[in-house]
Amino acid sequence: MYSSLYIKELAMSSPLDGKVADALNQFRIELPSWGFANTGTRFGKFLQLAAATTTEEKFSDAGQVHLLTGTCPTIALHVLWDFPNGARSAGDIEQFSKRYGVQAGSINPNLFQDQEYKHGSFGNPDAGVRRRAFAHVQDSVEIARQLRSRDISLWFADGSNYPGTANIRQRKSWFEELLKATHAQLSPGQRLLVEYKPFEPAFYHTDIADWGMALLLARHAGDQAKVLVDTGHHYAAQNIEQIVAWLLSEQMLGGFHFNDRRYADDDLTLGSVDPYQVFRIFHEIRFYEWETGSSPDIAFMIDQSHNLKGKIEAMIQTVKMAQELYAKSALVDYPKLIDAQNKCDLVTAESLLQDAFATDVRPMIREWRRSRGLPADPMEAFRQGGYLERITKERSARNSQTVSSYA
Ligand code: RM4
Ligand code: MN
Ligand code: MN
């Protein structure tokens, strides 16, 4: 027999349940193919026997995460790493999508690994290297078209290490020219996402160092270009949600690369260091949607490579955390918030965010999962499911042969 108090609590919690369920029904987050392969730090790799060694295995692992969470229908692909035969690999990718139930998501050209790019790609003083970089981006747009992928996501390692060694204005104009030329290659439904990063691997200047530079370049390129915010690509203490609010109001927010960090671009698990930061970002997005009645097209993506945690577990943990924080952000009472803001009632306004953040949404999420035929606890289901044991057996020989040294 339920006590009347319990029944009262249930009835009181139902509007919250509805808000959480609506938020989770909307929420999708893209997995990075590179997050399933062996990666490391610049000092070396710690090899995992279960890590994916082929593009097909990356699809298989991403398929597991989607199967258990129902929230990750797409996988971001890196052209150099996932398309060994360039555009000709697109057919294989389509097969993998069918086999493993995840579609190709954003397409990421690689403009930083080849020897030619030692001094940059779009910003390289050598016109031949710039042409080569542009040709690679053109191929990437073509790959995206073949796979019906909407977003081409550009991150540049371009920059310089010492004052006076690069003509910053000249490089800016090369970027303007080539991003515009890239935009001209897009089909109507496609988008160009421009990512920024203040340092690393270049340590004196990077050509697209912050959101303002990315915004100017995207505007110059054309209507289908938007800014991509990688949460790890900011100086410590920077107010990322303010950047998000500004990009929303300029209708220039294209997507996110989510990860957490303690110091710089650490690529740690989302929400592991500062979950309130991510909650505040989600809040700005939902508040904007509520106030304007619009639903901006924002690609939520994970950009994390875990070299210590098990890769699939770390992704499941990330997706669970992302869902929790997104669901919490759906609990902010906007009419009350606007009223408190207008009256300059600081404590009430701030508390509305804090109360939503403090709500334990996990029981509601478990309920939502059950209602969708998903395991109530995807991590537990993964640990019980036997997938990890199977892939460890299948892949360990190949993984133990991989070179792990840094130099
Ligand atoms: C960069 C950036 C890019 C990612 C590369 C591998 O720091 O975050 O998005 O593709 O790393
Ligand atoms: Mn990124
Ligand atoms: Mn990064």
mmCIF file of C-alpha atoms in Angstrom, residues 20 30 82 84 105 111 148-149 157 168 173 181 198 202 212 216 233 239 277 291 304 320-321 346 363 383:
data_model
loop_
_atom_site.group_PDB
_atom_site.id
_atom_site.type_symbol
_atom_site.label_atom_id
_atom_site.label_comp_id
_atom_site.label_asym_id
_atom_site.label_seq_id
_atom_site.Cartn_x
_atom_site.Cartn_y
_atom_site.Cartn_z
ATOM 1 C CA VAL A 20 12.318 15.955 -18.249
ATOM 2 C CA GLU A 30 27.012 12.776 -31.470
ATOM 3 C CA ASP A 82 38.128 6.922 -41.172
ATOM 4 C CA PRO A 84 41.498 5.293 -45.963
ATOM 5 C CA GLY A 105 27.481 12.632 -38.572
ATOM 6 C CA LEU A 111 44.539 19.623 -41.890
ATOM 7 C CA ARG A 148 24.082 12.920 -46.655
ATOM 8 C CA SER A 149 25.969 14.445 -43.736
ATOM 9 C CA ALA A 157 46.022 23.727 -36.043
ATOM 10 C CA ILE A 168 48.800 37.602 -39.018
ATOM 11 C CA SER A 173 42.888 37.035 -45.595
ATOM 12 C CA ALA A 181 35.653 29.061 -51.479
ATOM 13 C CA PRO A 198 43.319 29.843 -28.289
ATOM 14 C CA ALA A 202 50.677 26.669 -31.799
ATOM 15 C CA GLY A 212 34.876 36.523 -32.375
ATOM 16 C CA LEU A 216 33.832 37.012 -38.475
ATOM 17 C CA HIS A 233 39.012 25.670 -26.116
ATOM 18 C CA ASN A 239 32.356 32.743 -19.331
ATOM 19 C CA GLN A 277 29.207 25.033 -16.416
ATOM 20 C CA GLU A 291 11.889 33.325 -25.180
ATOM 21 C CA GLN A 304 36.819 13.352 -26.001
ATOM 22 C CA LYS A 320 24.336 9.880 -19.100
ATOM 23 C CA MET A 321 25.842 13.066 -17.698
ATOM 24 C CA LEU A 346 19.151 38.630 -7.453
ATOM 25 C CA PRO A 363 14.799 8.629 -11.194
ATOM 26 C CA ARG A 383 28.780 -4.377 -18.051
#
